[in-house]
XYZ file of N, CA and C in Angstrom:
624
model
N 25.074 30.669 1.351
C 24.048 29.466 2.369
C 22.589 29.138 2.644
N 22.001 30.047 2.121
C 20.855 29.991 1.769
C 20.533 28.562 0.856
N 21.121 28.997 -0.600
C 21.277 27.759 -1.419
C 21.959 26.326 -0.782
N 22.886 26.694 -0.082
C 23.278 25.169 -0.034
C 21.746 24.659 1.221
N 21.507 25.500 2.183
C 20.665 24.808 3.179
C 19.554 24.444 1.930
N 18.806 24.905 0.995
C 18.198 24.507 0.435
C 18.207 23.749 -0.242
N 19.623 23.607 -1.350
C 19.740 21.384 -1.589
C 19.505 21.110 -0.101
N 20.030 21.068 0.374
C 20.210 20.302 1.543
C 18.788 19.680 1.886
N 17.964 20.201 2.506
C 16.754 20.545 3.045
C 16.079 18.985 1.349
N 16.137 19.722 1.372
C 15.540 18.630 -0.735
C 16.669 17.984 -0.768
N 17.340 17.373 -0.556
C 17.982 16.314 -0.578
C 17.673 15.139 0.614
N 17.095 15.421 1.474
C 16.341 15.552 2.779
C 15.197 14.360 2.713
N 14.554 15.432 2.148
C 12.934 15.052 1.807
C 13.392 14.186 0.415
N 14.136 14.255 -0.379
C 13.794 12.871 -1.519
C 14.479 11.682 -0.835
N 15.566 11.557 0.244
C 15.679 10.812 0.710
C 15.082 9.890 1.534
N 13.859 10.824 2.351
C 13.120 10.232 3.250
C 11.976 9.447 1.899
N 11.179 10.223 1.416
C 10.469 9.429 0.267
C 10.631 8.189 -0.409
N 12.375 8.085 -0.890
C 12.354 6.706 -1.779
C 13.233 6.284 -0.363
N 12.762 6.429 0.392
C 13.429 5.100 1.591
C 11.939 4.743 1.786
N 10.386 5.377 1.482
C 9.334 5.475 1.979
C 8.512 3.574 0.890
N 7.829 2.958 1.118
C 7.304 1.857 0.910
C 6.462 1.658 0.187
N 6.053 3.226 0.011
C 5.086 2.986 -1.201
C 5.216 3.877 -1.658
N 4.374 3.464 -3.485
C 4.790 4.369 -4.357
C 4.934 6.086 -4.625
N 5.028 6.484 -4.663
C 4.770 8.207 -4.277
C 5.148 8.781 -5.970
N 4.339 9.374 -6.808
C 4.764 9.963 -7.858
C 3.917 11.515 -7.664
N 4.469 12.712 -8.084
C 3.861 13.960 -8.436
C 3.916 14.224 -9.898
N 2.781 14.704 -10.025
C 2.406 15.141 -11.219
C 2.632 16.586 -11.715
N 2.313 17.743 -12.599
C 1.551 18.409 -13.321
C 0.415 18.538 -13.178
N -0.519 19.015 -14.100
C -1.762 19.956 -13.678
C -2.257 18.363 -14.737
N -1.323 18.571 -15.779
C -2.321 17.571 -16.802
C -1.577 16.122 -16.736
N -0.926 15.781 -15.400
C -1.004 13.833 -14.856
C 0.572 13.495 -15.945
N 1.095 14.830 -15.748
C 2.220 14.157 -16.434
C 3.534 13.970 -15.274
N 4.112 12.782 -14.969
C 4.712 12.718 -13.839
C 5.596 13.659 -13.842
N 6.451 14.075 -12.919
C 7.418 14.697 -12.475
C 8.747 14.464 -11.864
N 7.733 13.392 -10.779
C 8.981 13.547 -9.645
C 7.957 11.658 -9.713
N 8.813 11.277 -8.776
C 8.589 9.436 -8.193
C 9.868 9.177 -7.441
N 9.482 8.101 -7.124
C 10.251 7.491 -5.945
C 11.231 5.857 -6.662
N 11.764 5.485 -5.702
C 12.133 4.787 -5.892
C 10.723 3.088 -5.841
N 10.096 3.528 -5.236
C 9.154 2.121 -4.399
C 8.196 1.616 -5.924
N 7.965 3.403 -6.626
C 7.151 4.022 -7.824
C 7.429 2.390 -8.713
N 9.267 2.673 -8.954
C 10.103 1.506 -9.811
C 9.444 0.241 -9.363
N 9.386 -0.070 -7.981
C 9.299 -1.342 -7.872
C 8.161 -2.077 -7.971
N 6.685 -1.296 -7.790
C 5.710 -1.549 -7.576
C 6.013 -2.254 -9.287
N 5.730 -0.911 -9.668
C 5.386 -0.958 -11.436
C 6.270 -2.010 -12.684
N 7.161 -2.739 -11.615
C 8.116 -3.437 -12.078
C 8.905 -3.057 -13.318
N 9.701 -2.020 -13.097
C 10.018 -1.265 -14.224
C 11.388 -0.987 -13.739
N 12.352 -0.701 -14.702
C 13.598 0.046 -14.954
C 13.450 1.750 -15.616
N 12.462 1.342 -15.811
C 12.568 2.766 -17.048
C 11.834 3.806 -16.538
N 12.837 5.275 -16.736
C 12.618 6.656 -15.965
C 10.841 6.860 -16.634
N 10.199 7.242 -15.359
C 9.017 7.809 -15.462
C 8.499 9.142 -15.728
N 9.522 9.537 -15.585
C 9.314 11.584 -16.110
C 8.801 11.361 -17.145
N 7.594 12.472 -17.307
C 7.437 12.777 -18.796
C 6.221 12.211 -19.505
N 6.494 11.218 -18.278
C 5.046 9.889 -19.338
C 3.892 10.538 -18.458
N 2.766 10.614 -19.260
C 0.921 10.171 -18.924
C 1.130 9.613 -17.259
N 0.043 9.474 -16.343
C 0.482 8.861 -15.414
C -0.715 7.893 -15.516
N -1.864 7.713 -16.508
C -2.400 7.011 -17.385
C -2.084 6.248 -18.019
N -1.221 6.078 -18.662
C -0.417 5.593 -19.361
C 0.845 4.739 -18.968
N 1.498 4.958 -17.773
C 1.999 4.133 -16.683
C 1.420 2.654 -15.813
N 0.254 3.215 -15.222
C -0.277 2.437 -14.559
C -2.048 2.437 -14.890
N -2.185 1.495 -15.787
C -3.701 1.479 -16.105
C -4.839 0.765 -14.892
N -5.612 1.548 -14.050
C -5.999 1.214 -13.343
C -7.281 0.895 -14.015
N -8.104 -0.097 -13.297
C -9.386 -1.071 -13.144
C -10.253 -0.804 -12.246
N -11.266 0.038 -12.403
C -12.131 -0.434 -11.296
C -13.149 -1.815 -10.528
N -13.938 -2.152 -9.642
C -14.447 -3.402 -9.122
C -15.364 -3.963 -10.607
N -15.732 -2.932 -11.440
C -16.530 -3.473 -13.348
C -15.677 -4.064 -13.510
N -14.769 -3.772 -13.825
C -13.488 -4.135 -14.863
C -13.587 -2.843 -15.748
N -13.745 -1.893 -15.269
C -13.861 -0.699 -16.077
C -12.804 -0.025 -16.185
N -11.638 0.456 -16.971
C -11.070 1.474 -17.101
C -10.799 2.704 -16.310
N -10.827 3.036 -14.640
C -10.246 3.779 -14.337
C -9.188 5.256 -14.572
N -9.907 6.236 -15.177
C -9.083 7.387 -15.648
C -8.631 8.381 -14.656
N -7.165 7.807 -13.974
C -7.117 8.341 -13.303
C -7.004 10.010 -13.118
N -6.200 10.507 -14.259
C -6.047 12.069 -14.502
C -7.572 13.208 -14.461
N -8.852 12.471 -14.993
C -9.610 12.878 -14.604
C -10.022 12.921 -13.351
N -9.903 11.891 -12.392
C -10.575 12.004 -10.871
C -9.487 13.258 -10.655
N -8.661 13.334 -10.898
C -7.086 13.911 -10.120
C -7.769 15.238 -10.094
N -8.551 15.846 -11.587
C -8.527 17.080 -12.123
C -9.881 17.295 -10.984
N -10.729 16.287 -10.917
C -12.110 16.525 -9.734
C -11.795 16.372 -8.548
N -10.637 15.962 -8.513
C -10.406 16.354 -6.587
C -10.095 17.686 -6.264
N -10.911 18.090 -4.540
C -10.732 19.561 -4.164
C -9.841 18.776 -2.725
N -9.765 17.717 -1.997
C -8.953 17.749 -1.366
C -8.709 16.735 -1.397
N -7.836 15.203 -0.592
C -7.040 13.769 -0.398
C -8.790 13.183 -0.429
N -8.013 12.147 -1.673
C -9.070 11.421 -1.934
C -8.501 9.706 -2.282
N -8.921 9.199 -1.579
C -8.729 7.602 -0.867
C -9.309 6.788 -1.730
N -9.225 5.205 -2.732
C -9.295 4.493 -2.731
C -9.005 3.126 -2.778
N -9.765 2.510 -2.290
C -8.804 1.126 -2.234
C -10.122 0.147 -3.204
N -11.188 0.176 -3.680
C -11.761 -0.625 -5.168
C -10.768 -0.545 -6.545
N -9.967 -0.202 -6.166
C -8.662 -0.359 -7.160
C -8.152 -1.506 -7.688
N -7.444 -1.855 -8.965
C -6.569 -2.833 -9.696
C -5.876 -2.219 -10.665
N -4.686 -3.107 -10.939
C -4.145 -3.199 -11.974
C -3.112 -4.082 -12.271
N -3.290 -4.683 -13.999
C -2.323 -5.790 -14.404
C -0.720 -4.952 -14.406
N -0.251 -5.094 -13.598
C 1.039 -5.513 -14.084
C 2.095 -6.685 -14.164
N 3.216 -6.378 -15.305
C 3.434 -8.073 -15.130
C 2.852 -9.034 -15.486
N 1.712 -8.662 -15.962
C 0.609 -10.331 -16.093
C 0.319 -10.957 -14.729
N 0.367 -10.049 -13.570
C -0.245 -10.384 -12.450
C -1.282 -9.371 -12.540
N -2.361 -9.282 -11.571
C -3.671 -8.101 -11.109
C -3.048 -7.854 -9.604
N -3.092 -6.278 -9.498
C -2.735 -6.609 -8.367
C -4.010 -5.029 -7.720
N -4.441 -5.654 -6.541
C -5.247 -4.750 -5.980
C -4.295 -3.579 -5.281
N -4.948 -2.579 -5.534
C -4.134 -0.821 -5.268
C -5.292 0.061 -3.575
N -4.469 0.811 -2.876
C -5.119 1.725 -2.593
C -4.308 2.893 -3.440
N -5.110 3.727 -3.343
C -4.772 4.954 -4.358
C -5.106 6.187 -3.866
N -4.187 7.066 -2.804
C -4.453 7.937 -2.151
C -3.568 9.548 -3.497
N -4.972 10.136 -3.511
C -4.707 11.680 -4.529
C -5.086 12.817 -3.896
N -4.562 13.721 -4.548
C -4.353 15.276 -3.449
C -3.806 16.218 -4.663
N -4.510 17.215 -4.888
C -4.220 18.507 -5.470
C -2.833 18.889 -4.777
N -1.946 19.831 -5.096
C -1.021 20.584 -4.413
C -1.108 22.066 -4.938
N -1.390 22.278 -3.346
C -1.816 23.881 -3.832
C -0.726 25.118 -3.042
N -0.166 25.682 -4.085
C 0.312 26.417 -4.195
C 0.056 28.067 -4.394
N 0.113 29.021 -3.092
C -0.034 30.248 -3.169
C 1.182 30.987 -5.177
N 1.620 30.229 -5.303
C 2.699 31.230 -6.151
C 2.083 30.126 -7.296
N 1.219 29.478 -8.125
C 0.996 28.566 -9.035
C 0.842 29.798 -9.460
N 2.154 28.756 -11.162
C 1.646 29.440 -11.860
C 1.119 30.546 -13.162
N -0.858 29.542 -13.013
C -1.719 29.737 -13.260
C -2.396 31.218 -12.257
N -1.804 31.086 -10.999
C -2.690 31.311 -10.272
C -3.979 31.072 -9.636
N -3.932 29.889 -9.863
C -5.096 28.555 -9.650
C -5.138 28.224 -7.601
N -4.055 28.552 -7.662
C -3.579 27.754 -6.062
C -3.436 26.090 -6.723
N -3.298 25.343 -8.026
C -3.014 24.099 -8.406
C -1.834 23.757 -9.213
N -0.813 23.577 -8.457
C 0.205 23.112 -9.178
C 0.610 21.945 -9.695
N -0.637 20.981 -9.745
C 0.058 19.506 -9.537
C -1.465 18.866 -8.959
N -0.416 17.309 -8.986
C -1.157 16.373 -8.217
C 0.282 15.488 -7.425
N -0.673 14.654 -6.119
C 0.284 14.469 -5.107
C -0.143 12.522 -5.421
N 0.483 11.577 -6.085
C -0.464 10.273 -6.195
C 0.024 9.147 -5.159
N -0.602 8.175 -3.960
C 0.190 7.876 -3.421
C -0.383 5.872 -3.920
N 0.852 5.255 -3.547
C -0.309 3.906 -4.339
C 0.432 2.488 -3.552
N -0.361 1.818 -3.479
C 0.317 0.524 -2.036
C -0.305 -0.684 -2.486
N -0.105 -1.495 -2.564
C -0.301 -3.083 -3.197
C -0.866 -3.529 -1.960
N -2.135 -3.823 -1.733
C -3.014 -4.672 -1.048
C -3.588 -5.575 -0.790
N -3.028 -6.305 -2.057
C -3.719 -7.202 -2.772
C -3.603 -8.371 -1.679
N -2.515 -9.041 -0.925
C -2.700 -10.204 0.488
C -3.622 -9.207 1.163
N -3.700 -7.893 1.369
C -4.976 -7.428 2.238
C -6.368 -7.663 1.726
N -6.692 -7.681 0.573
C -8.143 -8.286 -0.119
C -7.872 -9.485 -0.187
N -6.452 -10.131 -0.122
C -6.986 -11.405 -0.464
C -7.873 -12.288 0.991
N -6.826 -11.792 2.242
C -7.392 -11.992 3.445
C -8.976 -11.699 3.270
N -9.125 -10.573 3.043
C -10.564 -10.453 3.486
C -11.534 -11.347 2.785
N -10.913 -11.591 0.993
C -12.202 -12.181 0.263
C -11.666 -13.591 1.529
N -10.633 -14.084 1.686
C -10.953 -15.418 2.513
C -11.547 -15.674 3.727
N -11.693 -14.431 4.726
C -12.335 -14.690 5.490
C -14.074 -13.947 5.550
N -14.421 -13.097 4.525
C -15.798 -13.956 4.049
C -16.488 -14.762 3.878
N -15.651 -16.091 3.187
C -16.137 -17.025 2.638
C -15.931 -17.734 3.895
N -15.182 -17.961 4.815
C -14.504 -18.057 6.120
C -16.141 -17.975 7.214
N -16.328 -16.946 6.700
C -17.286 -16.806 7.867
C -19.347 -17.215 7.150
N -18.538 -17.030 5.610
C -20.115 -17.742 4.787
C -19.968 -19.175 5.479
N -18.860 -20.244 4.990
C -19.199 -21.249 5.545
C -19.549 -21.173 7.273
N -19.165 -21.091 7.911
C -19.285 -21.105 9.634
C -20.754 -21.164 9.753
N -21.475 -19.752 8.879
C -22.386 -20.178 9.000
C -23.260 -20.832 8.712
N -23.606 -21.152 8.059
C -23.727 -22.593 7.186
C -24.479 -23.150 7.940
N -22.745 -23.902 8.570
C -22.674 -24.774 9.015
C -23.022 -24.688 11.158
N -22.528 -23.708 11.190
C -23.770 -23.066 12.356
C -25.053 -23.681 12.505
N -26.036 -22.940 11.439
C -27.111 -23.078 11.240
C -27.773 -24.511 10.944
N -26.524 -25.092 10.404
C -27.531 -26.721 10.525
C -28.213 -27.194 11.737
N -27.152 -27.686 12.548
C -27.687 -27.867 13.773
C -28.834 -26.981 14.344
N -28.342 -25.717 14.371
C -29.484 -25.233 15.132
C -30.516 -24.981 14.669
N -31.213 -25.280 13.847
C -32.484 -25.759 12.448
C -32.771 -27.496 13.289
N -32.282 -28.482 12.931
C -32.749 -29.558 13.459
C -32.452 -29.280 15.301
N -31.873 -28.907 15.525
C -32.221 -29.084 17.112
C -33.695 -28.345 17.616
N -33.838 -26.638 17.080
C -35.084 -26.401 17.299
C -36.473 -27.174 16.388
N -36.092 -27.572 15.138
C -37.206 -28.426 14.970
C -37.768 -29.852 15.273
N -36.484 -30.322 16.021
C -36.172 -31.413 16.806
C -37.758 -31.103 18.317
N -37.301 -30.006 18.918
C -37.584 -29.890 19.920
C -39.395 -29.363 19.820
N -39.658 -28.818 18.683
C -41.006 -28.552 17.985
C -41.810 -29.428 18.303
N -41.300 -30.628 17.462
C -41.987 -31.732 17.509
C -42.114 -32.245 18.758
N -41.040 -31.948 19.371
C -41.395 -33.166 20.673
C -42.299 -32.269 21.843
N -42.440 -30.899 21.733
C -43.532 -30.089 22.258
C -45.064 -30.607 21.548
N -45.175 -30.560 20.470
C -46.286 -31.026 20.027
C -46.679 -32.670 20.414
N -45.820 -33.362 20.453
C -46.352 -34.944 20.933
C -46.329 -34.632 22.238
N -46.025 -34.516 23.061
C -46.105 -34.252 24.575
C -47.690 -33.868 24.957
N -48.700 -33.163 24.237
C -49.735 -33.325 24.374
C -50.561 -34.361 23.808
N -50.033 -35.162 22.927
C -50.174 -36.014 22.343
C -50.239 -38.022 23.276
N -50.717 -38.373 23.983
C -51.169 -39.396 24.377
C -50.250 -40.551 23.886
N -51.254 -40.817 22.600
C -50.864 -41.974 22.426
C -49.024 -42.174 21.820
N -48.585 -41.300 21.692
C -47.221 -41.205 21.225
C -46.258 -42.147 22.544
N -46.053 -42.555 21.551
C -45.013 -43.925 22.775
C -44.281 -42.878 23.343
N -43.335 -43.045 24.867
C -42.114 -42.807 25.544
C -40.326 -42.711 24.584
N -40.943 -44.040 24.369
C -39.299 -43.887 23.335
C -39.007 -42.611 21.946
N -40.569 -42.626 21.546
C -40.338 -41.463 20.195
C -39.785 -39.923 20.794
N -40.186 -39.682 22.208
C -40.090 -38.467 22.897
C -38.418 -38.642 23.108
N -37.627 -39.837 23.411
C -37.147 -39.650 24.228
C -35.420 -39.252 22.608
N -35.961 -40.458 22.009
C -35.024 -40.419 20.591
C -35.185 -39.026 20.227
N -36.282 -38.213 20.700
C -36.486 -36.917 19.378
C -35.512 -36.394 20.554
N -35.984 -36.262 21.578
C -34.894 -35.575 22.209
C -33.456 -35.760 22.136
N -33.064 -37.139 22.488
C -32.210 -37.555 21.862
C -30.980 -36.864 21.127
N -32.113 -36.300 19.533
C -31.482 -36.438 18.500
C -31.155 -34.375 19.264
N -32.001 -33.992 19.678
C -31.626 -32.845 19.420
C -30.511 -32.045 20.674
N -30.537 -33.622 21.233
C -29.199 -33.129 22.352
C -27.983 -32.980 21.413
N -27.628 -34.282 20.456
C -26.482 -34.219 20.070
C -26.587 -33.442 18.961
N -27.152 -32.670 18.037
C -26.743 -31.401 17.837
C -26.339 -30.566 18.463
N -27.293 -30.421 19.745
C -26.864 -29.328 20.977
C -25.159 -29.651 20.579
N -25.226 -30.722 21.314
C -23.553 -31.044 21.531
C -22.309 -30.441 20.313
N -22.720 -31.236 19.568
C -21.936 -31.079 17.821
C -21.909 -29.278 17.870
N -22.872 -28.875 17.961
C -22.729 -26.726 18.045
C -21.578 -26.555 18.789
N -21.772 -26.932 20.355
C -21.038 -26.590 21.554
C -19.741 -27.044 20.886
N -19.032 -28.067 20.455
C -18.399 -28.432 19.704
C -17.055 -27.001 18.862
N -18.222 -26.883 17.824
C -17.563 -26.047 16.699
C -17.375 -25.032 17.460
N -18.439 -24.429 18.382
C -18.318 -23.122 19.041
C -17.174 -23.509 19.792
N -16.130 -24.771 20.398
C -15.616 -24.538 21.244
C -14.112 -24.510 20.029
N -13.876 -25.091 18.539
C -13.039 -25.205 18.125
C -12.974 -23.754 17.215
N -13.886 -22.796 16.820
C -13.474 -21.026 16.923
C -13.175 -20.943 17.651
N -13.421 -20.737 18.896
C -13.184 -20.011 19.927
C -11.090 -21.096 20.422
N -11.135 -21.698 20.051
C -9.272 -22.903 20.367
C -8.792 -21.828 18.387
N -9.450 -21.607 17.423
C -8.882 -21.053 16.279
C -8.746 -19.559 16.323
N -9.394 -18.575 17.227
C -9.013 -17.590 17.771
C -8.169 -17.061 18.569
N -8.397 -17.678 19.388
C -7.271 -17.744 20.668
C -5.828 -18.072 19.737
N -5.594 -18.878 18.819
C -4.349 -19.718 18.359
C -3.872 -18.255 17.025
N -4.637 -17.610 16.697
C -4.478 -16.464 15.482
C -4.078 -14.764 16.384
N -4.487 -15.205 18.053
C -4.169 -13.469 18.719
C -2.395 -14.815 19.252
N -2.432 -15.129 19.029
C -1.292 -16.443 19.575
C -0.921 -17.279 20.945
N -1.805 -17.128 21.647
C -2.589 -17.239 22.673
C -2.379 -19.217 23.276
N -2.543 -19.719 21.821
C -2.737 -21.203 21.522
C -1.906 -21.832 21.006
N -1.893 -22.895 20.940
C -1.227 -23.981 20.631
C -1.867 -23.848 18.942
């Protein structure tokens, strides 16, 4: 009965792991894959078995500088859960940004008495998230530039008006033209702010 219960619990855990969307791999102390779930095959776009292969061979990670990220070295240096979201890999000729979470597996009855029975690695595709972050950063940069332009023009024009108001030889029409220019830029700025506000409401689903 005890053995049957053990098998049942193991099957339950495997069923849960295989139904997770994240790729989960378990390796021994040398980074050799021992257990993996179905999502691992999906992420790596392969039908071949992964058991017995080095994890650095199965997935070749790259850091933000384009240099190889040797996962086994980092696994051996890990003392607790580590989380990296600055890594990527070329899978089936496509570049994927990945979140990589890894941790040593601690066991009181490990084979060599070190308490380390291997490592667990969780991989998640965050390509879309990274793409959205890059687009957001570019959007903020463009908007900042576009907002700065009317502010600079209005500020400079009003500064000129202040100087000209102290000089009697300046025609009234010149002052009026400059004030109008500054006013037009403020109106333009207000329209941009309203557009951004409308966009924000639309993203929250509260506007067309």
